[in-house]
Amino acid sequence: MDSDVTERRVVVGIDGSSSSYAALRWALRYAGLVGGVVEAVAVWELPGLYGWSGPAVDMDVDVEEARDRMRQELTDVLGADAAGSVRSHLVHGNTTDVLLRAAEGAEALVVGSRGRGGFARALLGSVSQQVSQHATCPVVIVRTAQD
């Protein structure tokens, strides 16, 4: 996610949820207003990998297939032309840590209010809450009509 420090970047976390798609659309509109570029960041982490027991999931992650799915999601949400202007990053690690690092020096970090794993009654997801408290740039939390 290295980029020119003079460039105006809007970083958006996406995870396949409707909330993250709303955040992606918001980030694209805002980047257009400030003359910036959108960097869409999707993070993957294997559950159980860091615990005391062995992981309960298949360790073989097809990163190229995941990148292809991410590009297709961007196209489905934004359309081909707009999706082509978005820089996409698929990163392994802790979601909060990856987003905070990616957003260093950015105009804004945009996230959905709740991700795929969110509890139905929670006002904020754990990631949106954490980044709002620890980011070094402005954070925008986008809610959907269902929230």
Short mmCIF file of N, CA and C in Angstrom, two decimals:
data_model
loop_
_atom_site.label_atom_id
_atom_site.label_comp_id
_atom_site.label_asym_id
_atom_site.label_seq_id
_atom_site.Cartn_x
_atom_site.Cartn_y
_atom_site.Cartn_z
N MET A 1 0.81 -1.18 0.00
CA MET A 1 0.00 0.00 0.00
C MET A 1 0.86 1.25 0.00
N ASP A 2 2.06 1.11 -0.52
CA ASP A 2 2.93 2.27 -0.64
C ASP A 2 2.35 3.21 -1.68
N SER A 3 2.36 4.48 -1.37
CA SER A 3 1.85 5.46 -2.32
C SER A 3 2.57 6.78 -2.13
N ASP A 4 2.39 7.64 -3.10
CA ASP A 4 2.98 8.97 -3.08
C ASP A 4 2.39 9.75 -1.90
N VAL A 5 3.25 10.32 -1.07
CA VAL A 5 2.78 11.02 0.12
C VAL A 5 2.03 12.31 -0.21
N THR A 6 2.21 12.86 -1.41
CA THR A 6 1.50 14.08 -1.78
C THR A 6 0.11 13.77 -2.33
N GLU A 7 -0.16 12.54 -2.57
CA GLU A 7 -1.43 12.12 -3.14
C GLU A 7 -2.51 12.09 -2.05
N ARG A 8 -3.69 12.56 -2.40
CA ARG A 8 -4.81 12.53 -1.46
C ARG A 8 -5.48 11.16 -1.56
N ARG A 9 -5.40 10.40 -0.47
CA ARG A 9 -5.94 9.04 -0.46
C ARG A 9 -7.13 8.94 0.48
N VAL A 10 -8.12 8.19 0.03
CA VAL A 10 -9.26 7.85 0.86
C VAL A 10 -9.25 6.32 0.98
N VAL A 11 -9.02 5.83 2.18
CA VAL A 11 -8.93 4.39 2.41
C VAL A 11 -10.28 3.90 2.89
N VAL A 12 -10.74 2.79 2.32
CA VAL A 12 -12.02 2.21 2.71
C VAL A 12 -11.85 0.72 2.97
N GLY A 13 -12.39 0.28 4.09
CA GLY A 13 -12.36 -1.13 4.42
C GLY A 13 -13.58 -1.82 3.86
N ILE A 14 -13.36 -2.93 3.14
CA ILE A 14 -14.49 -3.67 2.60
C ILE A 14 -14.41 -5.12 3.05
N ASP A 15 -15.58 -5.71 3.30
CA ASP A 15 -15.61 -7.09 3.77
C ASP A 15 -16.75 -7.89 3.17
N GLY A 16 -17.39 -7.37 2.15
CA GLY A 16 -18.50 -8.09 1.52
C GLY A 16 -19.85 -7.80 2.13
N SER A 17 -19.90 -6.96 3.15
CA SER A 17 -21.18 -6.62 3.78
C SER A 17 -21.82 -5.44 3.07
N SER A 18 -23.13 -5.31 3.21
CA SER A 18 -23.83 -4.17 2.59
C SER A 18 -23.33 -2.86 3.19
N SER A 19 -22.96 -2.90 4.46
CA SER A 19 -22.43 -1.70 5.12
C SER A 19 -21.10 -1.27 4.49
N SER A 20 -20.25 -2.25 4.17
CA SER A 20 -18.97 -1.89 3.56
C SER A 20 -19.16 -1.41 2.13
N TYR A 21 -20.18 -1.92 1.44
CA TYR A 21 -20.47 -1.42 0.09
C TYR A 21 -20.94 0.03 0.13
N ALA A 22 -21.74 0.36 1.13
CA ALA A 22 -22.17 1.76 1.30
C ALA A 22 -20.96 2.63 1.60
N ALA A 23 -20.04 2.13 2.39
CA ALA A 23 -18.81 2.88 2.70
C ALA A 23 -17.98 3.07 1.44
N LEU A 24 -17.91 2.06 0.60
CA LEU A 24 -17.15 2.15 -0.66
C LEU A 24 -17.74 3.22 -1.56
N ARG A 25 -19.06 3.24 -1.70
CA ARG A 25 -19.70 4.26 -2.54
C ARG A 25 -19.46 5.66 -1.97
N TRP A 26 -19.53 5.80 -0.64
CA TRP A 26 -19.29 7.09 0.01
C TRP A 26 -17.85 7.54 -0.24
N ALA A 27 -16.91 6.61 -0.09
CA ALA A 27 -15.49 6.93 -0.28
C ALA A 27 -15.23 7.40 -1.72
N LEU A 28 -15.85 6.77 -2.68
CA LEU A 28 -15.65 7.16 -4.07
C LEU A 28 -16.18 8.57 -4.33
N ARG A 29 -17.35 8.88 -3.79
CA ARG A 29 -17.90 10.24 -3.95
C ARG A 29 -16.99 11.27 -3.27
N TYR A 30 -16.55 10.97 -2.06
CA TYR A 30 -15.69 11.91 -1.33
C TYR A 30 -14.36 12.11 -2.04
N ALA A 31 -13.76 11.04 -2.51
CA ALA A 31 -12.48 11.15 -3.24
C ALA A 31 -12.65 12.04 -4.46
N GLY A 32 -13.79 11.95 -5.13
CA GLY A 32 -14.05 12.82 -6.27
C GLY A 32 -14.10 14.29 -5.87
N LEU A 33 -14.66 14.57 -4.70
CA LEU A 33 -14.76 15.95 -4.22
C LEU A 33 -13.40 16.54 -3.84
N VAL A 34 -12.51 15.71 -3.27
CA VAL A 34 -11.22 16.23 -2.80
C VAL A 34 -10.09 15.97 -3.79
N GLY A 35 -10.42 15.39 -4.95
CA GLY A 35 -9.39 15.10 -5.94
C GLY A 35 -8.45 13.99 -5.50
N GLY A 36 -8.99 13.01 -4.82
CA GLY A 36 -8.17 11.92 -4.30
C GLY A 36 -8.42 10.60 -4.99
N VAL A 37 -7.71 9.59 -4.54
CA VAL A 37 -7.88 8.23 -5.04
C VAL A 37 -8.43 7.37 -3.91
N VAL A 38 -9.16 6.34 -4.29
CA VAL A 38 -9.71 5.41 -3.32
C VAL A 38 -8.84 4.17 -3.27
N GLU A 39 -8.50 3.78 -2.05
CA GLU A 39 -7.80 2.52 -1.82
C GLU A 39 -8.72 1.62 -1.02
N ALA A 40 -9.24 0.58 -1.67
CA ALA A 40 -10.13 -0.38 -1.01
C ALA A 40 -9.26 -1.48 -0.41
N VAL A 41 -9.45 -1.72 0.88
CA VAL A 41 -8.64 -2.70 1.60
C VAL A 41 -9.56 -3.79 2.14
N ALA A 42 -9.29 -5.03 1.72
CA ALA A 42 -9.98 -6.19 2.28
C ALA A 42 -8.93 -6.99 3.05
N VAL A 43 -9.31 -7.45 4.22
CA VAL A 43 -8.37 -8.14 5.09
C VAL A 43 -8.86 -9.56 5.34
N TRP A 44 -7.94 -10.49 5.29
CA TRP A 44 -8.31 -11.87 5.63
C TRP A 44 -7.40 -12.36 6.74
N GLU A 45 -8.02 -13.15 7.60
CA GLU A 45 -7.33 -13.72 8.74
C GLU A 45 -7.93 -15.10 8.99
N LEU A 46 -7.10 -16.05 9.29
CA LEU A 46 -7.60 -17.39 9.56
C LEU A 46 -8.01 -17.52 11.01
N PRO A 47 -9.29 -17.80 11.28
CA PRO A 47 -9.74 -17.94 12.66
C PRO A 47 -9.00 -19.08 13.35
N GLY A 48 -8.66 -18.87 14.60
CA GLY A 48 -8.00 -19.91 15.37
C GLY A 48 -6.51 -19.99 15.16
N LEU A 49 -5.98 -19.23 14.23
CA LEU A 49 -4.56 -19.33 13.91
C LEU A 49 -3.67 -18.91 15.06
N TYR A 50 -4.14 -17.98 15.88
CA TYR A 50 -3.29 -17.45 16.93
C TYR A 50 -3.60 -18.03 18.31
N GLY A 51 -4.58 -18.92 18.38
CA GLY A 51 -4.94 -19.51 19.67
C GLY A 51 -4.03 -20.67 20.04
N TRP A 52 -4.33 -21.30 21.15
CA TRP A 52 -3.51 -22.39 21.61
C TRP A 52 -3.77 -23.68 20.85
N SER A 53 -4.93 -23.78 20.22
CA SER A 53 -5.25 -25.00 19.47
C SER A 53 -4.96 -24.79 17.99
N GLY A 54 -4.95 -25.88 17.27
CA GLY A 54 -4.74 -25.80 15.83
C GLY A 54 -5.92 -25.15 15.15
N PRO A 55 -5.71 -24.57 13.98
CA PRO A 55 -6.81 -23.91 13.27
C PRO A 55 -7.87 -24.92 12.85
N ALA A 56 -9.11 -24.48 12.90
CA ALA A 56 -10.23 -25.34 12.53
C ALA A 56 -10.64 -25.11 11.09
N VAL A 57 -9.78 -24.51 10.29
CA VAL A 57 -10.11 -24.19 8.90
C VAL A 57 -8.99 -24.68 8.00
N ASP A 58 -9.30 -24.77 6.74
CA ASP A 58 -8.31 -25.15 5.74
C ASP A 58 -7.28 -24.03 5.61
N MET A 59 -6.01 -24.37 5.73
CA MET A 59 -4.94 -23.37 5.70
C MET A 59 -4.66 -22.86 4.29
N ASP A 60 -5.14 -23.58 3.27
CA ASP A 60 -4.85 -23.17 1.90
C ASP A 60 -5.84 -22.10 1.44
N VAL A 61 -5.39 -20.87 1.38
CA VAL A 61 -6.21 -19.77 0.91
C VAL A 61 -5.71 -19.41 -0.48
N ASP A 62 -6.60 -19.43 -1.45
CA ASP A 62 -6.24 -19.08 -2.81
C ASP A 62 -6.31 -17.56 -2.95
N VAL A 63 -5.17 -16.91 -2.79
CA VAL A 63 -5.11 -15.46 -2.78
C VAL A 63 -5.51 -14.88 -4.13
N GLU A 64 -5.10 -15.51 -5.22
CA GLU A 64 -5.47 -15.00 -6.54
C GLU A 64 -6.98 -15.06 -6.75
N GLU A 65 -7.59 -16.15 -6.31
CA GLU A 65 -9.05 -16.26 -6.42
C GLU A 65 -9.73 -15.20 -5.56
N ALA A 66 -9.20 -14.94 -4.38
CA ALA A 66 -9.76 -13.90 -3.51
C ALA A 66 -9.62 -12.52 -4.15
N ARG A 67 -8.48 -12.26 -4.78
CA ARG A 67 -8.30 -10.98 -5.49
C ARG A 67 -9.29 -10.83 -6.63
N ASP A 68 -9.50 -11.92 -7.37
CA ASP A 68 -10.47 -11.89 -8.47
C ASP A 68 -11.87 -11.61 -7.95
N ARG A 69 -12.24 -12.25 -6.84
CA ARG A 69 -13.56 -12.01 -6.25
C ARG A 69 -13.69 -10.57 -5.79
N MET A 70 -12.60 -10.02 -5.24
CA MET A 70 -12.63 -8.63 -4.77
C MET A 70 -12.84 -7.68 -5.95
N ARG A 71 -12.10 -7.91 -7.04
CA ARG A 71 -12.27 -7.07 -8.23
C ARG A 71 -13.70 -7.17 -8.77
N GLN A 72 -14.26 -8.38 -8.75
CA GLN A 72 -15.64 -8.56 -9.23
C GLN A 72 -16.62 -7.84 -8.33
N GLU A 73 -16.41 -7.89 -7.01
CA GLU A 73 -17.28 -7.17 -6.07
C GLU A 73 -17.22 -5.68 -6.32
N LEU A 74 -16.03 -5.15 -6.53
CA LEU A 74 -15.89 -3.72 -6.81
C LEU A 74 -16.68 -3.35 -8.06
N THR A 75 -16.59 -4.18 -9.10
CA THR A 75 -17.32 -3.93 -10.34
C THR A 75 -18.82 -4.02 -10.11
N ASP A 76 -19.26 -5.02 -9.35
CA ASP A 76 -20.69 -5.18 -9.08
C ASP A 76 -21.26 -3.98 -8.32
N VAL A 77 -20.48 -3.46 -7.37
CA VAL A 77 -20.96 -2.37 -6.52
C VAL A 77 -20.86 -1.02 -7.21
N LEU A 78 -19.77 -0.78 -7.94
CA LEU A 78 -19.50 0.55 -8.48
C LEU A 78 -19.70 0.67 -9.99
N GLY A 79 -19.73 -0.43 -10.69
CA GLY A 79 -19.71 -0.40 -12.15
C GLY A 79 -18.28 -0.49 -12.64
N ALA A 80 -18.10 -0.92 -13.86
CA ALA A 80 -16.76 -1.19 -14.39
C ALA A 80 -15.87 0.04 -14.42
N ASP A 81 -16.40 1.17 -14.88
CA ASP A 81 -15.57 2.37 -15.00
C ASP A 81 -15.06 2.85 -13.65
N ALA A 82 -15.96 2.99 -12.69
CA ALA A 82 -15.56 3.46 -11.36
C ALA A 82 -14.65 2.45 -10.66
N ALA A 83 -14.96 1.16 -10.81
CA ALA A 83 -14.14 0.13 -10.16
C ALA A 83 -12.71 0.16 -10.69
N GLY A 84 -12.55 0.53 -11.95
CA GLY A 84 -11.22 0.59 -12.53
C GLY A 84 -10.34 1.67 -11.92
N SER A 85 -10.96 2.67 -11.30
CA SER A 85 -10.19 3.75 -10.69
C SER A 85 -9.82 3.48 -9.24
N VAL A 86 -10.36 2.39 -8.68
CA VAL A 86 -10.11 2.06 -7.27
C VAL A 86 -8.90 1.14 -7.18
N ARG A 87 -8.00 1.48 -6.28
CA ARG A 87 -6.86 0.60 -5.99
C ARG A 87 -7.30 -0.42 -4.96
N SER A 88 -7.14 -1.68 -5.27
CA SER A 88 -7.59 -2.70 -4.34
C SER A 88 -6.39 -3.40 -3.70
N HIS A 89 -6.54 -3.68 -2.41
CA HIS A 89 -5.50 -4.36 -1.65
C HIS A 89 -6.14 -5.47 -0.85
N LEU A 90 -5.61 -6.66 -0.97
CA LEU A 90 -6.03 -7.80 -0.17
C LEU A 90 -4.87 -8.11 0.75
N VAL A 91 -5.10 -8.00 2.06
CA VAL A 91 -4.01 -8.08 3.03
C VAL A 91 -4.33 -9.11 4.10
N HIS A 92 -3.34 -9.91 4.46
CA HIS A 92 -3.49 -10.87 5.56
C HIS A 92 -3.11 -10.19 6.86
N GLY A 93 -3.94 -10.35 7.88
CA GLY A 93 -3.62 -9.79 9.18
C GLY A 93 -4.86 -9.47 9.98
N ASN A 94 -4.66 -8.78 11.07
CA ASN A 94 -5.75 -8.33 11.91
C ASN A 94 -6.41 -7.14 11.23
N THR A 95 -7.72 -7.17 11.08
CA THR A 95 -8.44 -6.15 10.32
C THR A 95 -8.18 -4.74 10.84
N THR A 96 -8.31 -4.55 12.13
CA THR A 96 -8.11 -3.22 12.70
C THR A 96 -6.69 -2.73 12.46
N ASP A 97 -5.71 -3.57 12.73
CA ASP A 97 -4.31 -3.18 12.55
C ASP A 97 -4.00 -2.83 11.10
N VAL A 98 -4.48 -3.65 10.18
CA VAL A 98 -4.23 -3.41 8.75
C VAL A 98 -4.86 -2.09 8.31
N LEU A 99 -6.11 -1.84 8.70
CA LEU A 99 -6.77 -0.60 8.29
C LEU A 99 -6.09 0.63 8.88
N LEU A 100 -5.67 0.54 10.14
CA LEU A 100 -4.98 1.68 10.76
C LEU A 100 -3.66 1.97 10.05
N ARG A 101 -2.92 0.94 9.70
CA ARG A 101 -1.66 1.15 8.96
C ARG A 101 -1.92 1.72 7.58
N ALA A 102 -2.91 1.18 6.89
CA ALA A 102 -3.23 1.64 5.54
C ALA A 102 -3.67 3.10 5.53
N ALA A 103 -4.31 3.55 6.60
CA ALA A 103 -4.86 4.90 6.66
C ALA A 103 -3.86 5.95 7.12
N GLU A 104 -2.66 5.56 7.47
CA GLU A 104 -1.66 6.56 7.89
C GLU A 104 -1.42 7.54 6.75
N GLY A 105 -1.61 8.82 7.02
CA GLY A 105 -1.41 9.86 6.02
C GLY A 105 -2.56 10.03 5.05
N ALA A 106 -3.66 9.32 5.26
CA ALA A 106 -4.80 9.42 4.34
C ALA A 106 -5.67 10.63 4.70
N GLU A 107 -6.47 11.06 3.74
CA GLU A 107 -7.47 12.11 3.96
C GLU A 107 -8.52 11.61 4.94
N ALA A 108 -8.90 10.35 4.76
CA ALA A 108 -9.94 9.76 5.61
C ALA A 108 -9.88 8.25 5.52
N LEU A 109 -10.37 7.62 6.57
CA LEU A 109 -10.59 6.17 6.60
C LEU A 109 -12.10 5.98 6.68
N VAL A 110 -12.65 5.23 5.75
CA VAL A 110 -14.10 5.03 5.67
C VAL A 110 -14.40 3.56 5.92
N VAL A 111 -15.32 3.30 6.84
CA VAL A 111 -15.73 1.93 7.14
C VAL A 111 -17.25 1.89 7.30
N GLY A 112 -17.79 0.71 7.14
CA GLY A 112 -19.21 0.52 7.42
C GLY A 112 -19.43 0.43 8.91
N SER A 113 -20.67 0.66 9.32
CA SER A 113 -20.96 0.65 10.75
C SER A 113 -20.92 -0.76 11.33
N ARG A 114 -21.23 -1.75 10.52
CA ARG A 114 -21.17 -3.14 10.98
C ARG A 114 -20.73 -4.01 9.84
N GLY A 115 -19.84 -4.93 10.12
CA GLY A 115 -19.36 -5.85 9.10
C GLY A 115 -20.17 -7.13 9.05
N ARG A 116 -19.61 -8.10 8.40
CA ARG A 116 -20.31 -9.36 8.21
C ARG A 116 -20.54 -10.12 9.50
N GLY A 117 -19.67 -9.94 10.48
CA GLY A 117 -19.80 -10.70 11.71
C GLY A 117 -20.50 -9.96 12.82
N GLY A 118 -21.05 -8.80 12.51
CA GLY A 118 -21.63 -7.95 13.55
C GLY A 118 -22.88 -8.52 14.19
N PHE A 119 -23.07 -8.22 15.45
CA PHE A 119 -24.31 -8.59 16.14
C PHE A 119 -25.42 -7.68 15.63
N ALA A 120 -26.58 -8.22 15.44
CA ALA A 120 -27.69 -7.47 14.84
C ALA A 120 -28.03 -6.20 15.61
N ARG A 121 -27.91 -6.20 16.92
CA ARG A 121 -28.31 -5.03 17.69
C ARG A 121 -27.16 -4.06 17.98
N ALA A 122 -25.97 -4.40 17.59
CA ALA A 122 -24.83 -3.53 17.88
C ALA A 122 -24.91 -2.27 17.03
N LEU A 123 -24.66 -1.13 17.65
CA LEU A 123 -24.66 0.13 16.90
C LEU A 123 -23.41 0.26 16.06
N LEU A 124 -22.29 -0.19 16.59
CA LEU A 124 -21.03 -0.17 15.85
C LEU A 124 -20.41 -1.56 15.91
N GLY A 125 -19.76 -1.95 14.83
CA GLY A 125 -19.00 -3.18 14.84
C GLY A 125 -17.69 -2.96 15.58
N SER A 126 -17.04 -4.04 15.93
CA SER A 126 -15.79 -3.92 16.69
C SER A 126 -14.71 -3.21 15.89
N VAL A 127 -14.62 -3.46 14.59
CA VAL A 127 -13.59 -2.81 13.77
C VAL A 127 -13.87 -1.31 13.66
N SER A 128 -15.11 -0.93 13.35
CA SER A 128 -15.42 0.49 13.21
C SER A 128 -15.19 1.22 14.53
N GLN A 129 -15.51 0.58 15.62
CA GLN A 129 -15.28 1.20 16.93
C GLN A 129 -13.78 1.37 17.20
N GLN A 130 -13.00 0.35 16.91
CA GLN A 130 -11.56 0.43 17.16
C GLN A 130 -10.88 1.47 16.28
N VAL A 131 -11.19 1.49 14.98
CA VAL A 131 -10.52 2.46 14.12
C VAL A 131 -10.93 3.88 14.45
N SER A 132 -12.17 4.06 14.90
CA SER A 132 -12.61 5.42 15.26
C SER A 132 -11.84 5.94 16.47
N GLN A 133 -11.37 5.06 17.30
CA GLN A 133 -10.64 5.47 18.50
C GLN A 133 -9.14 5.60 18.28
N HIS A 134 -8.59 4.95 17.25
CA HIS A 134 -7.14 4.88 17.13
C HIS A 134 -6.56 5.43 15.82
N ALA A 135 -7.37 5.79 14.88
CA ALA A 135 -6.85 6.27 13.59
C ALA A 135 -6.19 7.63 13.74
N THR A 136 -5.20 7.87 12.90
CA THR A 136 -4.48 9.15 12.90
C THR A 136 -5.06 10.11 11.86
N CYS A 137 -6.14 9.72 11.22
CA CYS A 137 -6.81 10.59 10.24
C CYS A 137 -8.30 10.59 10.58
N PRO A 138 -9.08 11.46 9.95
CA PRO A 138 -10.52 11.44 10.18
C PRO A 138 -11.12 10.08 9.78
N VAL A 139 -12.10 9.63 10.53
CA VAL A 139 -12.78 8.37 10.26
C VAL A 139 -14.25 8.66 9.96
N VAL A 140 -14.76 8.07 8.89
CA VAL A 140 -16.16 8.17 8.54
C VAL A 140 -16.77 6.78 8.68
N ILE A 141 -17.83 6.70 9.46
CA ILE A 141 -18.54 5.43 9.64
C ILE A 141 -19.88 5.56 8.94
N VAL A 142 -20.07 4.74 7.92
CA VAL A 142 -21.25 4.84 7.07
C VAL A 142 -22.28 3.79 7.51
N ARG A 143 -23.48 4.28 7.75
CA ARG A 143 -24.58 3.39 8.13
C ARG A 143 -25.45 3.15 6.91
N THR A 144 -26.07 1.99 6.86
CA THR A 144 -27.02 1.69 5.80
C THR A 144 -28.43 1.88 6.33
N ALA A 145 -29.40 1.80 5.45
CA ALA A 145 -30.80 1.98 5.85
C ALA A 145 -31.23 0.92 6.86
N GLN A 146 -30.65 -0.29 6.81
CA GLN A 146 -31.04 -1.35 7.73
C GLN A 146 -30.45 -1.14 9.11
N ASP A 147 -29.39 -0.34 9.25
CA ASP A 147 -28.71 -0.17 10.54
C ASP A 147 -29.55 0.54 11.54
#
